[in-house]
mmCIF file of C-alpha atoms (C1' of nucleotides) in Angstrom:
data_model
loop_
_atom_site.group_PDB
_atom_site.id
_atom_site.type_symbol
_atom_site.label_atom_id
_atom_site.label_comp_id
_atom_site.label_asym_id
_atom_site.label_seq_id
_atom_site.Cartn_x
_atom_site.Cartn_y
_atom_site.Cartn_z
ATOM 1 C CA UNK A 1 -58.102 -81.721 -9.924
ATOM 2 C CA UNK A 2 -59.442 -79.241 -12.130
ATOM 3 C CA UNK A 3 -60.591 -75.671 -11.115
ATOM 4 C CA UNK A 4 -62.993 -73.910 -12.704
ATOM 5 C CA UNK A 5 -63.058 -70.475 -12.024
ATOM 6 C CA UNK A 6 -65.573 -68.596 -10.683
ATOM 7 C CA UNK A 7 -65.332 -65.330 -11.923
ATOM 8 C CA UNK A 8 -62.505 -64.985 -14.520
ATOM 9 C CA UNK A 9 -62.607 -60.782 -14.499
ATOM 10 C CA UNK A 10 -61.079 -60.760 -11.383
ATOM 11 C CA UNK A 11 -57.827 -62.739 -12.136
ATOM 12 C CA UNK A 12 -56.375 -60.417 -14.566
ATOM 13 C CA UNK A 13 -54.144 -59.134 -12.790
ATOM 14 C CA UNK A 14 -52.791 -62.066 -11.775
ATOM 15 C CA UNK A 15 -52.125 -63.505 -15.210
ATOM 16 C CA UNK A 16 -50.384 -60.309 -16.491
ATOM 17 C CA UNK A 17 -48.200 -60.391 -13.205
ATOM 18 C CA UNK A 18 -47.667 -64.113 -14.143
ATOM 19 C CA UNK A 19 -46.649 -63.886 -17.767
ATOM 20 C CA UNK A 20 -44.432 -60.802 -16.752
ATOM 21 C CA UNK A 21 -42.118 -62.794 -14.123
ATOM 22 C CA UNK A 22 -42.288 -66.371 -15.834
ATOM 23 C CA UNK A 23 -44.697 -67.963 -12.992
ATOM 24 C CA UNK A 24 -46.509 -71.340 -14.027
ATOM 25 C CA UNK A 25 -50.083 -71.231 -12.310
ATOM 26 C CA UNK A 26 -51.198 -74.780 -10.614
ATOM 27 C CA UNK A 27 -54.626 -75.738 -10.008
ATOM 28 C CA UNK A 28 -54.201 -75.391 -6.440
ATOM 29 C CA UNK A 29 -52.727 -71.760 -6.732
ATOM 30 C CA UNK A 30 -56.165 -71.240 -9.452
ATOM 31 C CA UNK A 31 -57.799 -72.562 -6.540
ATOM 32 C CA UNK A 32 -56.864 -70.779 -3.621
ATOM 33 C CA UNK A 33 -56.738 -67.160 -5.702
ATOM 34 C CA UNK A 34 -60.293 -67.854 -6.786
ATOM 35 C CA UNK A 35 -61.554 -69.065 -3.572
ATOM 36 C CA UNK A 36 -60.102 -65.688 -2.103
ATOM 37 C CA UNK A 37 -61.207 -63.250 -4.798
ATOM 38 C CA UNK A 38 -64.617 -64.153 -4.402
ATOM 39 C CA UNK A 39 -65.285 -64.277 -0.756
ATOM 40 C CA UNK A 40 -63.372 -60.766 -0.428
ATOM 41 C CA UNK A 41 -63.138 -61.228 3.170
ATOM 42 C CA UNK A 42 -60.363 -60.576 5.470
ATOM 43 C CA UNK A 43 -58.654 -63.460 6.018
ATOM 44 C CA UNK A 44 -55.573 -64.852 8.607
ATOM 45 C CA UNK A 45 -53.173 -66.841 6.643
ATOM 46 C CA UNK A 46 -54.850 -69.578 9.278
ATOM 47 C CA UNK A 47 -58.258 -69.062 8.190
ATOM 48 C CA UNK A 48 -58.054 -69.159 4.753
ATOM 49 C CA UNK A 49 -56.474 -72.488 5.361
ATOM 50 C CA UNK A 50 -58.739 -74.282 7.145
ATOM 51 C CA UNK A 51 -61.669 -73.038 4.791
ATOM 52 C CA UNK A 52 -60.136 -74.142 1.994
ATOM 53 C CA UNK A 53 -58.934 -77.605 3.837
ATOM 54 C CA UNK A 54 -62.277 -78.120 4.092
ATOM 55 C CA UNK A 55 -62.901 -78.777 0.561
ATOM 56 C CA UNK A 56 -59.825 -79.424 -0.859
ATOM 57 C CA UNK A 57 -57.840 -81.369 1.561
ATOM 58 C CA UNK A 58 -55.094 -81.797 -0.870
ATOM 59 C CA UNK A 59 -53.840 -77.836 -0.413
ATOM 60 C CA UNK A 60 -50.858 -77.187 2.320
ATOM 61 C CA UNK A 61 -50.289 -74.355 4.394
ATOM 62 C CA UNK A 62 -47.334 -73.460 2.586
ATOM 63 C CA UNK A 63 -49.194 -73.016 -0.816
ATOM 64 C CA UNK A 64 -51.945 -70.724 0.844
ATOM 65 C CA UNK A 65 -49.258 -68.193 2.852
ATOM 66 C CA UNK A 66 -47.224 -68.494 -0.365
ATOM 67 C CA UNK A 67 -50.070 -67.670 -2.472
ATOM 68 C CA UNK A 68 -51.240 -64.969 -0.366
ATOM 69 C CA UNK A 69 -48.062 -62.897 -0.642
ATOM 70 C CA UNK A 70 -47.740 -63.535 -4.377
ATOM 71 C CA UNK A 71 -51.248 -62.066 -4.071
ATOM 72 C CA UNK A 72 -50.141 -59.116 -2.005
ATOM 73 C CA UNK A 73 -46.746 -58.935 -4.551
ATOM 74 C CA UNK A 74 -49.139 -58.261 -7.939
ATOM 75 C CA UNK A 75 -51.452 -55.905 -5.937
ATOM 76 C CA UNK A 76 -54.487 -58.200 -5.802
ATOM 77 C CA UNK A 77 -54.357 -58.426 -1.615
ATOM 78 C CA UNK A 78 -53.341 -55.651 0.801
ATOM 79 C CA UNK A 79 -51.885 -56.688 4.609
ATOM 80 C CA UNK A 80 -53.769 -55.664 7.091
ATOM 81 C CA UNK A 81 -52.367 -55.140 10.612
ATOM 82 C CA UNK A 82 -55.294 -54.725 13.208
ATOM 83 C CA UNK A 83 -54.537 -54.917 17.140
ATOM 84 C CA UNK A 84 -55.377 -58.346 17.373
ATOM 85 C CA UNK A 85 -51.392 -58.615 16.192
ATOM 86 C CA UNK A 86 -51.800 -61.443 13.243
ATOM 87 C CA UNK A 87 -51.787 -60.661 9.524
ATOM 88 C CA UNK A 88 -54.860 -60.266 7.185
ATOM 89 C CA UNK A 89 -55.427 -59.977 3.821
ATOM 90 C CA UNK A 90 -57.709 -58.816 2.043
ATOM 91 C CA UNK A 91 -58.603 -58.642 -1.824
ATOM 92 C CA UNK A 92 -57.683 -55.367 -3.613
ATOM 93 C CA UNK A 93 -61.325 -54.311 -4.977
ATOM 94 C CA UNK A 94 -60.521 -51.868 -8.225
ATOM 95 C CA UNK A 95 -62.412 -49.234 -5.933
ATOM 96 C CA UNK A 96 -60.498 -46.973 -3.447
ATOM 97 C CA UNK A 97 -58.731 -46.857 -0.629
ATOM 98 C CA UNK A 98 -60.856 -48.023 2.494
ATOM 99 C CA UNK A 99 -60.857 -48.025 6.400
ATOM 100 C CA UNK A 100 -62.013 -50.330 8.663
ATOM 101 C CA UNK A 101 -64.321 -50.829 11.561
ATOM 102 C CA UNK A 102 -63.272 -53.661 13.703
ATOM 103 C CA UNK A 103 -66.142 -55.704 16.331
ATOM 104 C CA UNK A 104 -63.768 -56.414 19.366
ATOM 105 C CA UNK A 105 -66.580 -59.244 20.300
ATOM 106 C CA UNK A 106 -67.251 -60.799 17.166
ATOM 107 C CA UNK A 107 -64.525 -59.676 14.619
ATOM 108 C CA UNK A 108 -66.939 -58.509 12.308
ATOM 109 C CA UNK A 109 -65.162 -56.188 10.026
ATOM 110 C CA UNK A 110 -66.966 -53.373 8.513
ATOM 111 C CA UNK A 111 -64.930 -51.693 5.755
ATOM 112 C CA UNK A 112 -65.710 -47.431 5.435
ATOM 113 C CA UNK A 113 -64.292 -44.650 3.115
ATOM 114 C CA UNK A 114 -65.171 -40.697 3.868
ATOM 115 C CA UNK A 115 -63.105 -38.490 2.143
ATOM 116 C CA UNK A 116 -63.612 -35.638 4.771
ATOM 117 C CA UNK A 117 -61.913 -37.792 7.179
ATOM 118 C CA UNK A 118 -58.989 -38.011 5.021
ATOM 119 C CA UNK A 119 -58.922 -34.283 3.626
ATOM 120 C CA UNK A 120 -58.090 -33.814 7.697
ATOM 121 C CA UNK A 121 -55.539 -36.387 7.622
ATOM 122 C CA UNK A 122 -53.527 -34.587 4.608
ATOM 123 C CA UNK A 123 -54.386 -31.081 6.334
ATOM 124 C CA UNK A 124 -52.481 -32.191 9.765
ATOM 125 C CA UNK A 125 -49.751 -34.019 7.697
ATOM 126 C CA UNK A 126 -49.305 -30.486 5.953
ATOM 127 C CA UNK A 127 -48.731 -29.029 9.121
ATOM 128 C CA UNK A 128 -45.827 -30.802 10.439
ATOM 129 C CA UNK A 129 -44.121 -31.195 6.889
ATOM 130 C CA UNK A 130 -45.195 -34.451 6.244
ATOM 131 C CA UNK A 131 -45.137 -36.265 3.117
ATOM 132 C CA UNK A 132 -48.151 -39.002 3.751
ATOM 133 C CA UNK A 133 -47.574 -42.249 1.793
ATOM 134 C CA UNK A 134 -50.211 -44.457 3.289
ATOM 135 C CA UNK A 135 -52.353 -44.328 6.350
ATOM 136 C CA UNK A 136 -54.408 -46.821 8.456
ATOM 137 C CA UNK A 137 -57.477 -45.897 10.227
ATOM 138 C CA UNK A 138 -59.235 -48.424 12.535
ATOM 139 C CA UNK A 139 -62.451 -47.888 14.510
ATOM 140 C CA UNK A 140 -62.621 -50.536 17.213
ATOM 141 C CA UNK A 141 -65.777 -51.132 19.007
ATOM 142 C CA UNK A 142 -69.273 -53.885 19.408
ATOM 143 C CA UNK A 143 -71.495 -54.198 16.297
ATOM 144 C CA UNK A 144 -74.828 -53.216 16.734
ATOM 145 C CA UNK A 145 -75.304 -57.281 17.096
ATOM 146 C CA UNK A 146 -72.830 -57.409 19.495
ATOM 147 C CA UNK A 147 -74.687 -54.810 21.673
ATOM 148 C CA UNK A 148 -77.801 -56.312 21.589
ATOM 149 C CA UNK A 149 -76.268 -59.436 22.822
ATOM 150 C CA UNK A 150 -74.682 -57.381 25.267
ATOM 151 C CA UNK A 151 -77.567 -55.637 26.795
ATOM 152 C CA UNK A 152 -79.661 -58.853 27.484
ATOM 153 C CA UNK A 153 -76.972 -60.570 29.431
ATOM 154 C CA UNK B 1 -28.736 -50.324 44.171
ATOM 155 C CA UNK B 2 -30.555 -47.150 45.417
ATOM 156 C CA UNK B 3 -32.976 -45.393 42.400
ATOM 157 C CA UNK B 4 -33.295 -41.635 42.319
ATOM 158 C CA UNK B 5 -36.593 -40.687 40.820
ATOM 159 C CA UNK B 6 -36.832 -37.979 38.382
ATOM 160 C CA UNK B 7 -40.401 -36.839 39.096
ATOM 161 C CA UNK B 8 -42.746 -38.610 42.385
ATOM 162 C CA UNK B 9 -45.691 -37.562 40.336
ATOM 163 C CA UNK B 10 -45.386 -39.493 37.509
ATOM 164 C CA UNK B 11 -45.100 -42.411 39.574
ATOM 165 C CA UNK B 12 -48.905 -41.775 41.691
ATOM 166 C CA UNK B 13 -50.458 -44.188 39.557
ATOM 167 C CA UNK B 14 -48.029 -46.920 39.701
ATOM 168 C CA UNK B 15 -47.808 -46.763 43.851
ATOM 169 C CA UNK B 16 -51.887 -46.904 43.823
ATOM 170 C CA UNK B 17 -51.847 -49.313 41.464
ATOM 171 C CA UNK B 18 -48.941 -51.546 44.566
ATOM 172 C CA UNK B 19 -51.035 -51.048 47.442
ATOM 173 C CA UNK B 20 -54.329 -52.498 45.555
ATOM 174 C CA UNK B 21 -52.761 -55.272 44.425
ATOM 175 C CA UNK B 22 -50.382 -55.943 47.255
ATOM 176 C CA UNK B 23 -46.883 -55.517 44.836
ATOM 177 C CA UNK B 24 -43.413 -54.801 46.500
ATOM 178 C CA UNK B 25 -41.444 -52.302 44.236
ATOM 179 C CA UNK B 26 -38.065 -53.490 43.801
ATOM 180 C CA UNK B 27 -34.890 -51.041 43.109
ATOM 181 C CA UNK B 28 -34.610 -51.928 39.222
ATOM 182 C CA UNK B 29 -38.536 -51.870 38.868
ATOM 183 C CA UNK B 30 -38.410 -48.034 40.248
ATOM 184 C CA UNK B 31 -36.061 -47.369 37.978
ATOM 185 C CA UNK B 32 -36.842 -48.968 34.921
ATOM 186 C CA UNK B 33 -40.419 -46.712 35.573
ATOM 187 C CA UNK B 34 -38.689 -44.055 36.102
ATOM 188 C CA UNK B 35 -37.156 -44.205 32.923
ATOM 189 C CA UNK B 36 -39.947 -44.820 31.095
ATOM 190 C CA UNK B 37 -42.131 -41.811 32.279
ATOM 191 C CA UNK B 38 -39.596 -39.579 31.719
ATOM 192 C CA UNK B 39 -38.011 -40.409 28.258
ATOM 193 C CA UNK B 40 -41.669 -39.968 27.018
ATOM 194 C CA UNK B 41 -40.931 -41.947 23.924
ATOM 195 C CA UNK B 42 -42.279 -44.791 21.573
ATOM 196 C CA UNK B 43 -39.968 -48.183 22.851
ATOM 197 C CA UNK B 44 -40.140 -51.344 21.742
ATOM 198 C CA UNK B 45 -38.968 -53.632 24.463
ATOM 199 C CA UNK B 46 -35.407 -54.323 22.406
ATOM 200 C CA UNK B 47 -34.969 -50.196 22.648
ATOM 201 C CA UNK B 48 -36.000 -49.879 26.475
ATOM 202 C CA UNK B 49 -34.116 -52.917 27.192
ATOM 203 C CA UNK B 50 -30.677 -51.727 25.369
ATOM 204 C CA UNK B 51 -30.881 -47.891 26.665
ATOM 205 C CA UNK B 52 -31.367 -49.150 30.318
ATOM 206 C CA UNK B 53 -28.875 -51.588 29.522
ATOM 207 C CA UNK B 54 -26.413 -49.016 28.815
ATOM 208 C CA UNK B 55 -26.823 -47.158 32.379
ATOM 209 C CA UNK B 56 -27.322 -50.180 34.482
ATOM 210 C CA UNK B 57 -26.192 -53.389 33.717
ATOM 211 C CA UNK B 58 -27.537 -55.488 36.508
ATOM 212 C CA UNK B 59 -31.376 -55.322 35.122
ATOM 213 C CA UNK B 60 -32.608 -57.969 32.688
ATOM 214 C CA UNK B 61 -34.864 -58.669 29.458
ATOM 215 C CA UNK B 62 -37.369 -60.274 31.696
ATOM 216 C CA UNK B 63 -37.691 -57.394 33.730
ATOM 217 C CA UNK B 64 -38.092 -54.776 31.290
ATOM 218 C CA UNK B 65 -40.448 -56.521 29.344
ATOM 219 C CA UNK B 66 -43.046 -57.570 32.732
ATOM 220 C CA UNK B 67 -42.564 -53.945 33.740
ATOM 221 C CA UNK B 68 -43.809 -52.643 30.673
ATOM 222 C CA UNK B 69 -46.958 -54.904 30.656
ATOM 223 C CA UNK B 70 -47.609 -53.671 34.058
ATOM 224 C CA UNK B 71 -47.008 -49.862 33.096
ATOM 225 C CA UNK B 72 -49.883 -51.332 30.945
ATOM 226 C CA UNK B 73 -51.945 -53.241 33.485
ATOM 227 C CA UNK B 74 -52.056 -50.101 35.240
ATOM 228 C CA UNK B 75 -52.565 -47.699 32.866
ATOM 229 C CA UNK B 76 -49.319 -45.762 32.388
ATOM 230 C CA UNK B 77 -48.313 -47.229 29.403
ATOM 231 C CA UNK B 78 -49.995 -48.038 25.787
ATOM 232 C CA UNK B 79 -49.861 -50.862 23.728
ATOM 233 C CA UNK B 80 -49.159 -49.326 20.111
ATOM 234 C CA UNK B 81 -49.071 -52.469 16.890
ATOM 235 C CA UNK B 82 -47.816 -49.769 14.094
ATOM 236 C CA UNK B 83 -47.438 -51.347 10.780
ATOM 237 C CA UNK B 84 -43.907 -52.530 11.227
ATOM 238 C CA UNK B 85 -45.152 -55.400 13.121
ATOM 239 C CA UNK B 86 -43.862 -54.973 16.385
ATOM 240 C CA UNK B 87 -45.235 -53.655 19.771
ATOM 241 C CA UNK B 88 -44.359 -50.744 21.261
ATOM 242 C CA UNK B 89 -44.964 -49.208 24.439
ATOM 243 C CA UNK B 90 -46.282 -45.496 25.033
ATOM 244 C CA UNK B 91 -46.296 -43.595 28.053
ATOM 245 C CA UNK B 92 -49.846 -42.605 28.975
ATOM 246 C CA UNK B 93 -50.063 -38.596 29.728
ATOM 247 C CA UNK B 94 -53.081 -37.371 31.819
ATOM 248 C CA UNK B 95 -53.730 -35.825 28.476
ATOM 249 C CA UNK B 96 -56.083 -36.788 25.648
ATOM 250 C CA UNK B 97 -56.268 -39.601 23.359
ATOM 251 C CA UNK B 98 -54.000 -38.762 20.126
ATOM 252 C CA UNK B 99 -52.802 -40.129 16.971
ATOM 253 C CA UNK B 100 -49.370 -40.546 15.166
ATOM 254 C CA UNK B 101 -47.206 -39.453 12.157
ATOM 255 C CA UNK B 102 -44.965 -42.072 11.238
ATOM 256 C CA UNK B 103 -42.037 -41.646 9.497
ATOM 257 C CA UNK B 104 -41.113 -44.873 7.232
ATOM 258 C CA UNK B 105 -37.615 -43.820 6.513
ATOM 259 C CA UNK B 106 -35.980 -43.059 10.172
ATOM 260 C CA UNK B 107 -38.652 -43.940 12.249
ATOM 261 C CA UNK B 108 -39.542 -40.802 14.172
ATOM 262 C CA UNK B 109 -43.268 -40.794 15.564
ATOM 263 C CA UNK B 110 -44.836 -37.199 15.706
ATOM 264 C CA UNK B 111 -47.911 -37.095 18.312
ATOM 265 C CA UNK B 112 -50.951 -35.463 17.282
ATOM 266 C CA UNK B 113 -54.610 -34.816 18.169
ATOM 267 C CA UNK B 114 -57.342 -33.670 16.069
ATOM 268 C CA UNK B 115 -61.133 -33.285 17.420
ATOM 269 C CA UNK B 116 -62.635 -32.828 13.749
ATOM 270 C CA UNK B 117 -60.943 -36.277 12.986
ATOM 271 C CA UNK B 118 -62.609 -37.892 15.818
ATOM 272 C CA UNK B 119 -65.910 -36.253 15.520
ATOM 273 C CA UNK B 120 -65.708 -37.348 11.958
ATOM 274 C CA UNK B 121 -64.850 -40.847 13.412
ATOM 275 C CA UNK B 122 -68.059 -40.793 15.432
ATOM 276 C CA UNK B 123 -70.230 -40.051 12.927
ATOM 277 C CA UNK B 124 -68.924 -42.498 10.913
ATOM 278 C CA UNK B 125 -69.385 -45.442 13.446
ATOM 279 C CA UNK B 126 -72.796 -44.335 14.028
ATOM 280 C CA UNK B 127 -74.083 -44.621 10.276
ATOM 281 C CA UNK B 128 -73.075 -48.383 10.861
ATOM 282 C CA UNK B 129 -74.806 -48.983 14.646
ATOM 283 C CA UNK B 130 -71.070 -49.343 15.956
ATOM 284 C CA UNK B 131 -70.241 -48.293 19.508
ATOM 285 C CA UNK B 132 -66.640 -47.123 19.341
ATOM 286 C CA UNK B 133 -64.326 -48.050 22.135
ATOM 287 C CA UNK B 134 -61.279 -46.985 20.913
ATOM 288 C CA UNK B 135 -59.609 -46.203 17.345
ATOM 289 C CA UNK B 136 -56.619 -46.075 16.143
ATOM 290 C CA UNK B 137 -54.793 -43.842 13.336
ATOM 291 C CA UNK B 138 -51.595 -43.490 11.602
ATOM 292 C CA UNK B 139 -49.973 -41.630 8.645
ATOM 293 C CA UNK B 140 -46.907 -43.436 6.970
ATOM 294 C CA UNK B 141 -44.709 -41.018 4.848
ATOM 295 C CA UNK B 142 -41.486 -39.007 4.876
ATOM 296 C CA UNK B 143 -41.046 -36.248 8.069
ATOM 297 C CA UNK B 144 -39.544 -32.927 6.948
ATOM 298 C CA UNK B 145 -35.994 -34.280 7.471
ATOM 299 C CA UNK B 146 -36.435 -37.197 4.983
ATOM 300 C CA UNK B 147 -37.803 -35.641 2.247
ATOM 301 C CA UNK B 148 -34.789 -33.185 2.202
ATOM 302 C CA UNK B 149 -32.759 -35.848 1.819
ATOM 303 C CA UNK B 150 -34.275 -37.494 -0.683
ATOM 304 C CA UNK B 151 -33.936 -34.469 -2.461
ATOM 305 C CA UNK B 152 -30.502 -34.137 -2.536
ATOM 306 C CA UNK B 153 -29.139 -37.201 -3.152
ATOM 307 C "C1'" DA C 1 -43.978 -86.567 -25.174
ATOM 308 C "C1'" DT C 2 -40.021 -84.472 -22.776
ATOM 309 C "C1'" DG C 3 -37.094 -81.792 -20.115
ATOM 310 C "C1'" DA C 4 -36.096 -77.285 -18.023
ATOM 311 C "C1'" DA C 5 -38.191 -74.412 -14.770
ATOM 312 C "C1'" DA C 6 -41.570 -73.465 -11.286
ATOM 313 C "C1'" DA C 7 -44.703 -75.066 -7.532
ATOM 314 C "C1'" DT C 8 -45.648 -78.006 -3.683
ATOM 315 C "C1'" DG C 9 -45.503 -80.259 1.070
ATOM 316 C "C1'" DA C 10 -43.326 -81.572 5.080
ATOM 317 C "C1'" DA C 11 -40.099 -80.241 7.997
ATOM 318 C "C1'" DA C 12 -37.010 -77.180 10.053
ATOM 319 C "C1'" DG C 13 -35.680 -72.437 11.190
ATOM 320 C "C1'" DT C 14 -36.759 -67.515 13.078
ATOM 321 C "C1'" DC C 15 -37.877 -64.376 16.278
ATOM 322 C "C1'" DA C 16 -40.718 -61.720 19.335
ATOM 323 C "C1'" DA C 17 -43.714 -62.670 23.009
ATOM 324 C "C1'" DA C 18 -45.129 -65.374 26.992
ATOM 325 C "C1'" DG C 19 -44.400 -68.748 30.597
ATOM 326 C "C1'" DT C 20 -41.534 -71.465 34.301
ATOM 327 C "C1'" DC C 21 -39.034 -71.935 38.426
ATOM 328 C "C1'" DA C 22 -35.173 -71.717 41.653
ATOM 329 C "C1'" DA C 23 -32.699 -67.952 43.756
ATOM 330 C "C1'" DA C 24 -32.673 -63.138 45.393
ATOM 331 C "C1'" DA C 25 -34.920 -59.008 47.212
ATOM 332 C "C1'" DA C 26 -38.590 -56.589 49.617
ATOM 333 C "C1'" DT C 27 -41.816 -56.211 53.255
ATOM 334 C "C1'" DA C 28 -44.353 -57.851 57.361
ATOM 335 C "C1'" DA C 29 -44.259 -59.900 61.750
ATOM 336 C "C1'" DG C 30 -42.186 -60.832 66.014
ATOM 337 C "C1'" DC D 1 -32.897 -56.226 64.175
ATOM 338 C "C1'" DT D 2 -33.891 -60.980 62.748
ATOM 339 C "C1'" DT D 3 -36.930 -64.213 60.731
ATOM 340 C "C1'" DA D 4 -40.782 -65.458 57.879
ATOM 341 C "C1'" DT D 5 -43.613 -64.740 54.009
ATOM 342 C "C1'" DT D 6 -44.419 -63.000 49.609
ATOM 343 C "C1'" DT D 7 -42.986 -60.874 45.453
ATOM 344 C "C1'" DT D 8 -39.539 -60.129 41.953
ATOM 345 C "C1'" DT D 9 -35.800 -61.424 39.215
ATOM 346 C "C1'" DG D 10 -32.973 -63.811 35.587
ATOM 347 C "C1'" DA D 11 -31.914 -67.527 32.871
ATOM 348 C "C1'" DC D 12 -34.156 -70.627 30.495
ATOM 349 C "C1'" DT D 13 -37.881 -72.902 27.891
ATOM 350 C "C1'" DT D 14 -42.063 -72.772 25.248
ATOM 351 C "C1'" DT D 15 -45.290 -70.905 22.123
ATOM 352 C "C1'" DG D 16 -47.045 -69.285 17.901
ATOM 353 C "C1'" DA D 17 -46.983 -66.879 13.745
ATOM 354 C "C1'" DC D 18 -44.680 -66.613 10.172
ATOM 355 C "C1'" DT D 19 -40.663 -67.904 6.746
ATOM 356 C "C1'" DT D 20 -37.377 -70.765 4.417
ATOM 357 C "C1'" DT D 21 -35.453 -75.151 2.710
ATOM 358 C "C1'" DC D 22 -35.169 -78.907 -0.259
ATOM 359 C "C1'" DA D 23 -36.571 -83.226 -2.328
ATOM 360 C "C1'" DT D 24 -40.478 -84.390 -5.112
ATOM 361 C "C1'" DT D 25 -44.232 -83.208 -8.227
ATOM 362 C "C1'" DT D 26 -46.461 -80.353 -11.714
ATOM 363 C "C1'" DT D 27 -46.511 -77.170 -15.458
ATOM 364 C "C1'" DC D 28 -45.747 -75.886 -20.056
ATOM 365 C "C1'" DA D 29 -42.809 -74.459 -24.096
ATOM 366 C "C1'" DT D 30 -40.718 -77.035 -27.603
#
DNA sequence: ATGAAAATGAAAGTCAAAGTCAAAAATAAG
DNA sequence: CTTATTTTTGACTTTGACTTTCATTTTCAT
């Protein structure tokens, strides 16, 4: 098995992060980052395994959680911690920091950024003396598909 | 076993709550309830379970954990999945919805509530044709305390 | 090519959350 | 007040989402 990689850009960070702590890279680990990178979705640990089962049988579930926190480790995935109480991940874009709207129906997630919104956040931290590190905002809801299917029923 | 309870009003929720759904209210129910209400805090079910522990020995795991679900069934108590990855339980004041401070070195939670957030929130949701049913929001960092020690040492 | 070091897969281990069921407690009926 | 019926309890088991272990396989510097 040979991987050829899809968009080469993206996995520099990986391959300084590799070369700095020693790692060897494996096609399936080529594989799996790859496969992630480029769908820049926000995957379960589960999910990501069964769509990449699907075309490469010959990739465990250990690889793909392992591969997924070396991901998180060299800052190319984030955790994600949403109500439904499993782990996502979700690829690092270069851009900034993001929120999320979540479709309680459909799980369509809908990623956001408005800086007013967090000028606020830093104003109220301000007033009770806190030092704000990182913050998670999460709009939970039905997507405008999700109320249309809604409404007919 | 015979439960003194703090404050009847807290409770008018919970008893409506029994006679619709045809519940008995045991001693160690009452007073695990009672508790509850009047802490006002953020438990996990390991917290609630120990500090009841330490007052009356005679009430279980089991027990504290199915009375918190109920609190929840009936709309006393919140679910709350903060970033630490368990679930904790808040008590549900009359009053408005609100958000937290987090503090990730001892754990303190700081309440707070901010209308320009939320409007901001709204607006938001709109842009993308999502109807929000609830949101939640939370600032990790250092509280007042923290930071001072930090300082020092 | 080869051998030291890292990666993999299958299985076992964790741990919080959820479910099971016989015994105990609460309430209704007589 | 006693008995009957229903709910609650507590100890236990099960589940499920991770997480680790270790023998085997793969990578890659020499």
């Amino acid at each position: 098995m040979k991987v050829k990689v899809k968009n080469k850009m993206l996995l520099k960070d990986y391959f300084t992060y590799k070369s700095k702590r020693g790692l060897k890279t494996s096609q399936k680990r080529l594989f799996i980052i790859d496969y992630f990178l480029n769908e820049d979705r926000h995957f379960s640990i589960e999910e990501l395994y069964h769509e990449i089962r699907k075309i490469n049988s010959q990739i465990s579930f250990s690889t793909v959680y392992r591969t997924l926190r070396l991901l998180t480790d060299c800052g190319l995935a984030q955790e994600c911690c949403f109500a439904e109480g499993m782990v996502r991940y979700e690829p690092v874009h270069k851009a900034r920091h993001h929120d999320h709207l979540i479709c309680r129906k459909c799980g369509r997630i809908i990623e956001f950024e408005n800086s007013e919104i967090e000028k606020l956040q830093n104003h109220v931290a301000k007033k009770f003396g806190f030092l704000v590190v990182s913050h998670a905002l999460e709009l939970y809801g039905l997507c405008t598909m999700c109320q249309k299917k809604q409404r007919r029923s």
